[in-house]
Short mmCIF file of C-alpha atoms and ligand atoms in Angstrom, two decimals:
data_model
loop_
_atom_site.label_atom_id
_atom_site.label_comp_id
_atom_site.label_asym_id
_atom_site.label_seq_id
_atom_site.Cartn_x
_atom_site.Cartn_y
_atom_site.Cartn_z
CA MET D 1366 76.03 95.72 420.56
CA LYS D 1367 73.31 97.93 418.90
CA ASP D 1368 70.19 95.82 419.40
CA ILE D 1369 68.88 96.32 415.80
CA LYS D 1370 66.88 93.71 414.32
CA VAL D 1371 66.14 93.86 410.35
CA THR D 1372 63.80 91.07 410.93
CA ASP D 1373 63.63 88.13 413.38
CA SER D 1374 66.18 86.05 411.20
CA ILE D 1375 68.12 89.29 409.80
CA LEU D 1376 70.39 90.76 412.40
CA TYR D 1377 72.62 93.75 412.48
CA VAL D 1378 76.34 93.35 413.41
CA GLY D 1379 78.03 96.49 411.94
CA ALA D 1380 79.74 99.40 413.99
CA ASP D 1381 79.64 103.05 414.22
CA ASP D 1382 82.87 104.81 413.67
CA LYS D 1383 82.78 108.34 415.61
CA THR D 1384 86.58 108.96 415.76
CA LEU D 1385 87.67 108.80 412.12
CA ASP D 1386 89.10 112.22 411.08
CA LEU D 1387 88.12 111.72 407.25
CA PHE D 1388 86.03 109.22 405.51
CA GLU D 1389 88.09 107.85 402.50
CA SER D 1390 90.65 110.40 403.59
CA GLN D 1391 88.83 113.27 402.31
CA TYR D 1392 85.08 113.71 403.71
CA ILE D 1393 84.40 115.30 406.88
CA ILE D 1394 81.94 113.21 408.89
CA PRO D 1395 80.82 115.45 412.00
CA ASN D 1396 78.50 112.55 412.97
CA GLY D 1397 80.79 109.81 412.20
CA ILE D 1398 79.85 107.00 409.82
CA SER D 1399 78.41 103.45 410.16
CA TYR D 1400 79.92 100.29 408.75
CA ASN D 1401 76.82 98.02 408.28
CA ALA D 1402 76.95 94.48 408.29
CA TYR D 1403 74.38 91.75 408.76
CA VAL D 1404 73.81 88.07 409.41
CA ILE D 1405 71.03 86.08 408.00
CA LEU D 1406 70.29 82.93 410.40
CA ASP D 1407 68.54 79.97 408.83
CA GLU D 1408 69.37 76.48 408.24
CA LYS D 1409 72.62 77.84 406.40
CA ILE D 1410 73.96 81.03 407.88
CA ALA D 1411 75.07 83.98 405.66
CA VAL D 1412 77.22 86.85 406.91
CA MET D 1413 76.65 89.92 404.73
CA ASP D 1414 79.93 91.69 404.36
CA THR D 1415 82.45 92.54 406.92
CA VAL D 1416 83.44 96.19 408.29
CA ASP D 1417 86.41 98.49 408.10
CA ALA D 1418 89.68 97.36 409.96
CA ARG D 1419 89.13 100.10 412.49
CA LYS D 1420 86.17 98.27 413.93
CA THR D 1421 87.25 94.50 413.45
CA GLU D 1422 87.05 93.73 417.14
CA GLU D 1423 83.37 95.34 417.68
CA TRP D 1424 82.21 93.45 414.50
CA MET D 1425 83.86 90.22 415.56
CA LYS D 1426 82.18 90.58 419.00
CA ASN D 1427 78.91 91.18 417.53
CA LEU D 1428 79.21 88.34 415.30
CA ASP D 1429 80.10 86.16 418.07
CA GLU D 1430 76.96 86.99 419.91
CA VAL D 1431 74.68 86.45 417.09
CA LEU D 1432 76.42 83.15 415.93
CA GLY D 1433 76.86 81.66 419.41
CA ASP D 1434 78.44 78.25 418.78
CA LYS D 1435 77.41 77.92 415.13
CA ALA D 1436 79.67 78.62 412.20
CA PRO D 1437 78.49 80.78 409.31
CA ASP D 1438 78.30 79.08 405.88
CA TYR D 1439 78.71 81.90 403.68
CA LEU D 1440 80.27 85.38 403.59
CA VAL D 1441 78.50 87.56 400.92
CA VAL D 1442 80.94 90.14 399.56
CA SER D 1443 78.80 93.08 397.99
CA HIS D 1444 81.72 95.33 397.63
CA MET D 1445 85.41 95.00 398.05
CA GLU D 1446 86.26 98.47 399.27
CA PRO D 1447 88.01 98.16 402.54
CA ASP D 1448 85.46 100.07 404.38
CA HIS D 1449 83.45 96.67 404.09
CA ALA D 1450 85.98 93.98 403.05
CA ALA D 1451 88.77 94.64 405.40
CA ASN D 1452 87.90 91.52 407.34
CA ILE D 1453 87.38 88.88 404.65
CA LYS D 1454 90.74 86.80 405.27
CA LEU D 1455 90.11 87.12 409.03
CA LEU D 1456 86.77 85.47 408.78
CA MET D 1457 87.95 82.84 406.21
CA ASP D 1458 90.70 81.98 408.62
CA LYS D 1459 88.32 81.71 411.44
CA TYR D 1460 85.80 79.59 409.78
CA PRO D 1461 87.62 77.24 407.19
CA GLN D 1462 84.37 75.55 406.27
CA MET D 1463 82.68 79.05 405.16
CA LYS D 1464 82.52 79.81 401.48
CA VAL D 1465 82.88 83.34 400.12
CA VAL D 1466 80.02 84.33 397.79
CA GLY D 1467 80.96 86.87 394.94
CA ASN D 1468 81.11 87.53 391.32
CA ALA D 1469 83.93 87.02 389.00
CA LYS D 1470 85.13 90.59 389.79
CA THR D 1471 85.05 90.14 393.35
CA PHE D 1472 87.45 87.18 393.10
CA ALA D 1473 89.70 88.96 390.71
CA MET D 1474 90.18 91.59 393.61
CA ILE D 1475 90.29 89.45 396.67
CA PRO D 1476 93.98 88.37 396.00
CA GLN D 1477 94.94 92.04 395.40
CA PHE D 1478 94.03 92.79 398.84
CA PHE D 1479 94.88 89.45 400.69
CA ASP D 1480 97.11 86.56 400.56
CA VAL D 1481 94.45 83.99 400.76
CA ASP D 1482 93.87 80.48 398.94
CA LEU D 1483 90.39 80.55 397.57
CA THR D 1484 90.49 76.86 396.28
CA ASP D 1485 87.21 75.42 397.05
CA ARG D 1486 86.20 78.34 399.03
CA THR D 1487 84.22 80.29 396.42
CA VAL D 1488 80.56 80.49 395.07
CA VAL D 1489 80.79 82.55 392.10
CA VAL D 1490 77.53 84.35 391.06
CA LYS D 1491 76.06 85.99 388.33
CA GLU D 1492 73.10 88.20 387.50
CA GLY D 1493 69.99 86.74 388.80
CA ASP D 1494 71.51 83.69 390.30
CA THR D 1495 69.94 82.46 393.73
CA LEU D 1496 71.50 80.69 396.84
CA GLY D 1497 69.02 78.89 399.17
CA LEU D 1498 69.72 79.23 402.71
CA GLY D 1499 66.59 77.28 403.94
CA LYS D 1500 63.59 79.61 404.34
CA HIS D 1501 65.52 82.45 402.78
CA THR D 1502 66.78 82.59 399.25
CA LEU D 1503 69.40 85.19 398.22
CA GLN D 1504 69.07 86.65 394.65
CA PHE D 1505 72.18 88.52 393.30
CA PHE D 1506 72.03 91.42 390.88
CA MET D 1507 75.13 93.00 389.46
CA ALA D 1508 75.61 96.85 390.24
CA PRO D 1509 78.78 97.59 388.55
CA MET D 1510 80.23 101.05 389.30
CA VAL D 1511 77.83 101.49 392.18
CA HIS D 1512 80.40 102.43 393.52
CA TRP D 1513 83.27 100.02 392.24
CA PRO D 1514 83.00 97.59 389.23
CA GLU D 1515 82.63 94.42 391.51
CA VAL D 1516 79.42 95.81 393.33
CA MET D 1517 76.47 93.68 393.78
CA VAL D 1518 73.44 93.83 395.57
CA THR D 1519 71.48 91.02 397.12
CA TYR D 1520 67.77 90.63 397.40
CA GLU D 1521 66.47 88.15 400.12
CA GLN D 1522 63.28 86.93 398.45
CA SER D 1523 61.26 85.72 401.33
CA GLU D 1524 61.37 88.77 403.63
CA LYS D 1525 61.83 91.06 400.64
CA VAL D 1526 65.01 92.66 402.00
CA LEU D 1527 67.47 94.34 399.71
CA PHE D 1528 70.96 94.47 400.61
CA SER D 1529 71.98 97.49 398.68
CA ALA D 1530 75.88 97.95 399.17
CA ASP D 1531 76.67 101.71 399.14
CA GLY D 1532 73.51 102.51 397.47
CA PHE D 1533 71.13 104.39 399.71
CA GLY D 1534 73.88 104.94 402.25
CA LYS D 1535 74.79 108.10 404.08
CA PHE D 1536 77.43 109.74 406.28
CA GLY D 1537 76.57 109.77 410.08
CA ALA D 1538 76.65 107.03 412.86
CA LEU D 1539 73.49 104.98 413.17
CA ASP D 1540 72.63 107.16 416.44
CA ALA D 1541 73.26 110.41 414.84
CA GLU D 1542 70.02 112.58 414.94
CA GLU D 1543 70.03 114.09 411.67
CA ASP D 1544 67.95 114.43 408.60
CA TRP D 1545 68.70 111.37 406.08
CA THR D 1546 68.38 113.56 402.96
CA CYS D 1547 71.00 115.95 403.82
CA GLU D 1548 73.86 113.55 404.46
CA ALA D 1549 72.85 111.09 401.94
CA ARG D 1550 72.76 113.67 399.48
CA ARG D 1551 76.50 114.61 400.31
CA TYR D 1552 77.41 111.17 400.42
CA TYR D 1553 75.67 110.28 396.98
CA PHE D 1554 77.12 113.19 394.95
CA ASN D 1555 80.72 112.80 396.26
CA ILE D 1556 80.88 109.13 396.48
CA VAL D 1557 78.53 107.74 393.54
CA GLY D 1558 77.82 110.92 391.73
CA LYS D 1559 79.85 110.29 388.51
CA TYR D 1560 77.83 106.95 388.14
CA GLY D 1561 74.39 108.32 387.53
CA ALA D 1562 73.82 105.92 384.40
CA GLN D 1563 74.78 102.81 386.65
CA VAL D 1564 72.44 103.95 389.39
CA GLN D 1565 69.69 104.28 386.85
CA ALA D 1566 70.43 100.74 385.72
CA LEU D 1567 70.40 99.42 389.21
CA LEU D 1568 67.07 101.40 389.72
CA LYS D 1569 65.35 99.57 386.99
CA LYS D 1570 66.43 96.27 388.25
CA ALA D 1571 65.17 97.21 391.73
CA ALA D 1572 61.79 98.42 389.98
CA THR D 1573 61.21 94.80 389.12
CA LEU D 1574 61.37 93.57 392.86
CA ASP D 1575 58.84 93.89 395.76
CA ILE D 1576 61.40 95.50 398.36
CA GLN D 1577 60.12 96.08 401.93
CA ILE D 1578 63.31 96.84 403.59
CA ILE D 1579 66.67 98.36 402.24
CA CYS D 1580 69.69 97.42 404.14
CA PRO D 1581 72.71 99.79 402.96
CA LEU D 1582 76.23 99.51 404.02
CA HIS D 1583 76.08 102.90 405.56
CA GLY D 1584 73.38 104.64 407.54
CA PRO D 1585 70.12 103.55 408.76
CA ILE D 1586 68.29 100.44 407.79
CA LEU D 1587 65.19 101.90 405.57
CA LYS D 1588 61.93 100.13 406.48
CA GLU D 1589 59.01 102.81 405.71
CA ASP D 1590 58.20 105.08 402.82
CA LEU D 1591 60.80 103.46 400.42
CA GLY D 1592 59.41 105.20 397.56
CA TYR D 1593 60.68 108.53 399.11
CA TYR D 1594 64.37 107.41 399.07
CA ILE D 1595 64.16 105.58 395.73
CA GLY D 1596 62.59 108.91 394.37
CA LYS D 1597 65.69 110.75 395.59
CA TYR D 1598 67.93 108.48 394.00
CA ASP D 1599 65.95 108.49 390.87
CA ILE D 1600 66.51 112.37 390.70
CA TRP D 1601 70.01 112.37 391.70
CA SER D 1602 71.14 109.80 389.20
CA LYS D 1603 69.58 111.59 386.43
CA TYR D 1604 71.41 114.77 387.22
CA GLU D 1605 67.98 116.56 387.53
CA PRO D 1606 68.07 119.57 390.22
CA GLU D 1607 66.14 118.75 393.44
CA ASP D 1608 65.25 122.24 394.18
CA GLU D 1609 64.70 125.43 392.04
CA GLY D 1610 67.20 128.00 393.74
CA VAL D 1611 70.63 129.51 393.32
CA PHE D 1612 73.75 128.36 394.81
CA ILE D 1613 76.48 130.87 394.90
CA ALA D 1614 80.17 129.53 395.23
CA TYR D 1615 83.03 131.98 395.86
CA ALA D 1616 86.59 131.77 396.11
CA SER D 1617 87.86 135.17 397.47
CA ILE D 1618 91.47 136.12 398.64
CA HIS D 1619 91.04 139.34 400.80
CA GLY D 1620 87.22 139.39 400.97
CA ASN D 1621 86.19 141.66 398.07
CA THR D 1622 84.84 138.72 395.91
CA ALA D 1623 83.15 137.30 398.89
CA LYS D 1624 81.58 140.88 399.61
CA ALA D 1625 80.15 140.87 395.91
CA ALA D 1626 78.93 137.22 396.15
CA LYS D 1627 76.94 138.03 399.39
CA GLU D 1628 75.56 141.14 397.89
CA LEU D 1629 74.44 139.18 394.88
CA ALA D 1630 72.79 136.63 397.09
CA GLU D 1631 70.89 139.70 398.67
CA MET D 1632 69.71 140.70 395.29
CA LEU D 1633 68.55 137.33 394.43
CA LYS D 1634 66.52 137.17 397.59
CA GLU D 1635 65.03 140.65 396.93
CA LYS D 1636 64.07 139.53 393.58
CA GLY D 1637 62.24 136.57 394.84
CA ALA D 1638 64.58 133.66 394.41
CA LYS D 1639 62.81 130.54 395.82
CA ARG D 1640 66.21 129.51 397.63
CA VAL D 1641 69.69 130.97 397.84
CA ALA D 1642 72.74 129.07 399.07
CA ILE D 1643 76.22 130.31 399.50
CA ALA D 1644 79.50 128.71 400.19
CA ASP D 1645 83.05 130.06 400.84
CA LEU D 1646 85.13 127.64 398.89
CA SER D 1647 88.21 128.32 401.00
CA ARG D 1648 86.52 127.44 404.21
CA ASP D 1649 83.35 125.59 403.82
CA ASP D 1650 83.31 121.88 403.10
CA MET D 1651 83.96 121.05 399.59
CA ALA D 1652 81.83 118.02 399.49
CA GLU D 1653 78.87 120.06 400.60
CA ALA D 1654 79.61 122.69 397.99
CA VAL D 1655 79.58 119.71 395.33
CA GLU D 1656 76.32 118.66 397.12
CA ASP D 1657 74.61 122.18 396.77
CA ALA D 1658 75.85 122.58 393.17
CA PHE D 1659 73.94 119.48 392.20
CA ARG D 1660 70.92 120.10 394.50
CA HIS D 1661 70.03 123.53 393.03
CA ASP D 1662 69.04 124.16 389.26
CA LYS D 1663 71.24 127.37 389.08
CA LEU D 1664 74.74 127.87 390.14
CA ILE D 1665 76.85 131.33 390.32
CA VAL D 1666 80.56 130.94 390.64
CA ALA D 1667 82.72 133.96 391.71
CA SER D 1668 86.39 133.79 391.85
CA SER D 1669 89.48 135.84 392.13
CA THR D 1670 92.19 135.70 389.50
CA TYR D 1671 95.25 134.05 390.88
CA ASP D 1672 98.58 133.66 388.94
CA GLY D 1673 96.81 134.18 385.93
CA GLY D 1674 94.40 131.36 386.47
CA LEU D 1675 91.75 130.67 389.07
CA PHE D 1676 92.08 130.99 392.81
CA PRO D 1677 92.96 127.13 393.87
CA CYS D 1678 89.74 126.43 395.71
CA MET D 1679 87.81 127.42 392.70
CA GLU D 1680 89.61 125.28 390.30
CA ASP D 1681 89.48 122.40 392.86
CA PHE D 1682 85.64 123.01 393.08
CA LEU D 1683 85.26 123.04 389.15
CA ALA D 1684 87.56 119.85 389.13
CA HIS D 1685 85.17 118.15 391.59
CA LEU D 1686 82.03 119.23 389.43
CA LYS D 1687 83.63 117.72 386.31
CA ALA D 1688 84.72 114.51 388.00
CA LYS D 1689 81.15 114.18 389.19
CA ASN D 1690 79.53 114.56 385.71
CA PHE D 1691 77.82 117.98 386.75
CA GLN D 1692 75.39 118.85 383.99
CA LYS D 1693 72.02 120.17 382.97
CA ARG D 1694 72.41 123.61 384.93
CA LYS D 1695 72.26 127.35 384.40
CA VAL D 1696 75.51 128.96 385.26
CA GLY D 1697 76.38 132.58 385.97
CA ILE D 1698 80.00 133.79 386.31
CA MET D 1699 81.58 136.67 388.39
CA GLU D 1700 85.37 137.28 388.23
CA ASN D 1701 87.73 139.69 390.36
CA GLY D 1702 91.35 140.77 389.43
CA SER D 1703 93.27 143.56 390.29
CA TRP D 1704 95.32 143.96 387.17
CA ALA D 1705 94.27 141.47 384.65
CA PRO D 1706 91.23 139.60 385.41
CA GLN D 1707 91.45 136.11 383.77
CA ALA D 1708 88.96 134.13 386.20
CA ALA D 1709 85.97 134.31 384.01
CA ARG D 1710 87.75 132.89 381.16
CA HIS D 1711 88.81 129.89 383.06
CA MET D 1712 85.60 129.16 384.42
CA LYS D 1713 83.89 129.44 381.14
CA ALA D 1714 86.19 126.99 379.61
CA ALA D 1715 85.51 124.70 382.66
CA PHE D 1716 81.84 124.82 382.22
CA GLU D 1717 82.10 124.42 378.21
CA ALA D 1718 83.72 120.99 378.94
CA MET D 1719 80.61 119.92 380.92
CA LYS D 1720 77.34 118.64 379.34
CA GLU D 1721 74.14 120.86 378.83
CA ILE D 1722 75.46 123.77 380.89
CA GLU D 1723 73.80 127.07 379.99
CA ILE D 1724 76.16 129.80 380.78
CA CYS D 1725 74.80 133.26 381.28
CA ASP D 1726 76.05 135.83 378.79
CA THR D 1727 76.30 138.66 381.69
CA VAL D 1728 79.41 138.18 383.23
CA VAL D 1729 80.60 140.57 386.21
CA THR D 1730 84.18 141.71 386.16
CA ILE D 1731 85.11 143.20 389.39
CA LYS D 1732 88.49 145.18 389.47
CA SER D 1733 89.58 144.93 393.10
CA THR D 1734 86.54 146.45 394.63
CA MET D 1735 82.85 146.57 393.46
CA THR D 1736 81.61 149.82 391.49
CA GLU D 1737 78.23 151.16 391.09
CA GLU D 1738 78.74 149.95 387.39
CA ASN D 1739 79.48 146.30 388.93
CA ARG D 1740 76.37 146.48 390.84
CA LYS D 1741 74.27 147.38 387.97
CA THR D 1742 75.79 144.13 386.28
CA MET D 1743 75.28 142.07 389.26
CA GLU D 1744 71.57 143.38 389.10
CA GLU D 1745 71.36 142.26 385.38
CA LEU D 1746 72.77 138.94 386.54
CA ALA D 1747 70.46 138.37 389.36
CA GLU D 1748 67.47 139.14 387.05
CA GLN D 1749 68.44 136.15 384.80
CA PHE D 1750 68.69 133.81 388.05
CA VAL D 1751 65.02 134.26 389.54
FE1 LIG E 1169 81.32 102.21 401.70
FE2 LIG E 1169 82.35 102.09 398.29
O1 LIG E 1169 82.45 101.70 400.15
#
């Protein structure tokens, strides 16, 4: 087991998963993912969530090591998504005296996943309720839609530890040597991004607590500089850009739209753009493209026309942005089409259906390959994005 102590009496019993191909069957995780779970040792023992079924054995072994011959009194269920809740029944069966702590929505969901008798096995908590373990006292705060409706976070009052469910989580196994912000941002916008208002509501509750340690369900335990992480969550959940700069997302069939997008990137750099990022939507990670769209304050989309509409990867990208509540950004449009360019019209319509998007009037229309006239329009477009 990873020798991770949150504190002397709060221990990590989770597991890294480095062989999963796609998290939630859609996100690449080059450095794996951790399914975090914890145990609080006191007069009463609380197990804080379980793990994904892929790691049952390792989690059980970790749990046995920590518990010795003792039995847990409570299993606190923060979130019913199977990457954390897969082993509820297993633990209930193993420890028949153990009670499950959740809210009304948790207990509505458990029977959907498990054929289990909950009679006399539940502790139903509501906003602000407490549960004493001895020296430790757990206090529960509802966090609906961060990231499912039944989600709740738990604040342990004596050691000032927040068990934050998916909040403050990131992709990457615990031993991955990588920057927190990059993979936490990709995780946030793709998994929780739609629910900015609910994250704001949770941050307001968190602001009333003295939090010294954050224990998320994925990624590292956060013990220092908590203001940095909370500040990032505040920006992200308000849909405010984190960086001044331009993100160019292109969808190109034979390379001509790609060439134009790359030339536009150079023009932006020459004109002094603070940051320029670019993605090939056919080949680059879609989740990272979504992340980059939210990260920057300006976005330029460039797409080939395809079957009278958009090249599919651009359509997919715009659908992702819409689903994640993309808003409050300036957008520029470039299209390509060899006989009847239609992409700009479709992209414009997609952005018009999003909130507070300023669409630049200068639209670049390429017919197959860039002309000098196109380059002039691209210079004009670039001028408006620095
Ligand atoms: Fe990590 Fe929403 O589950």
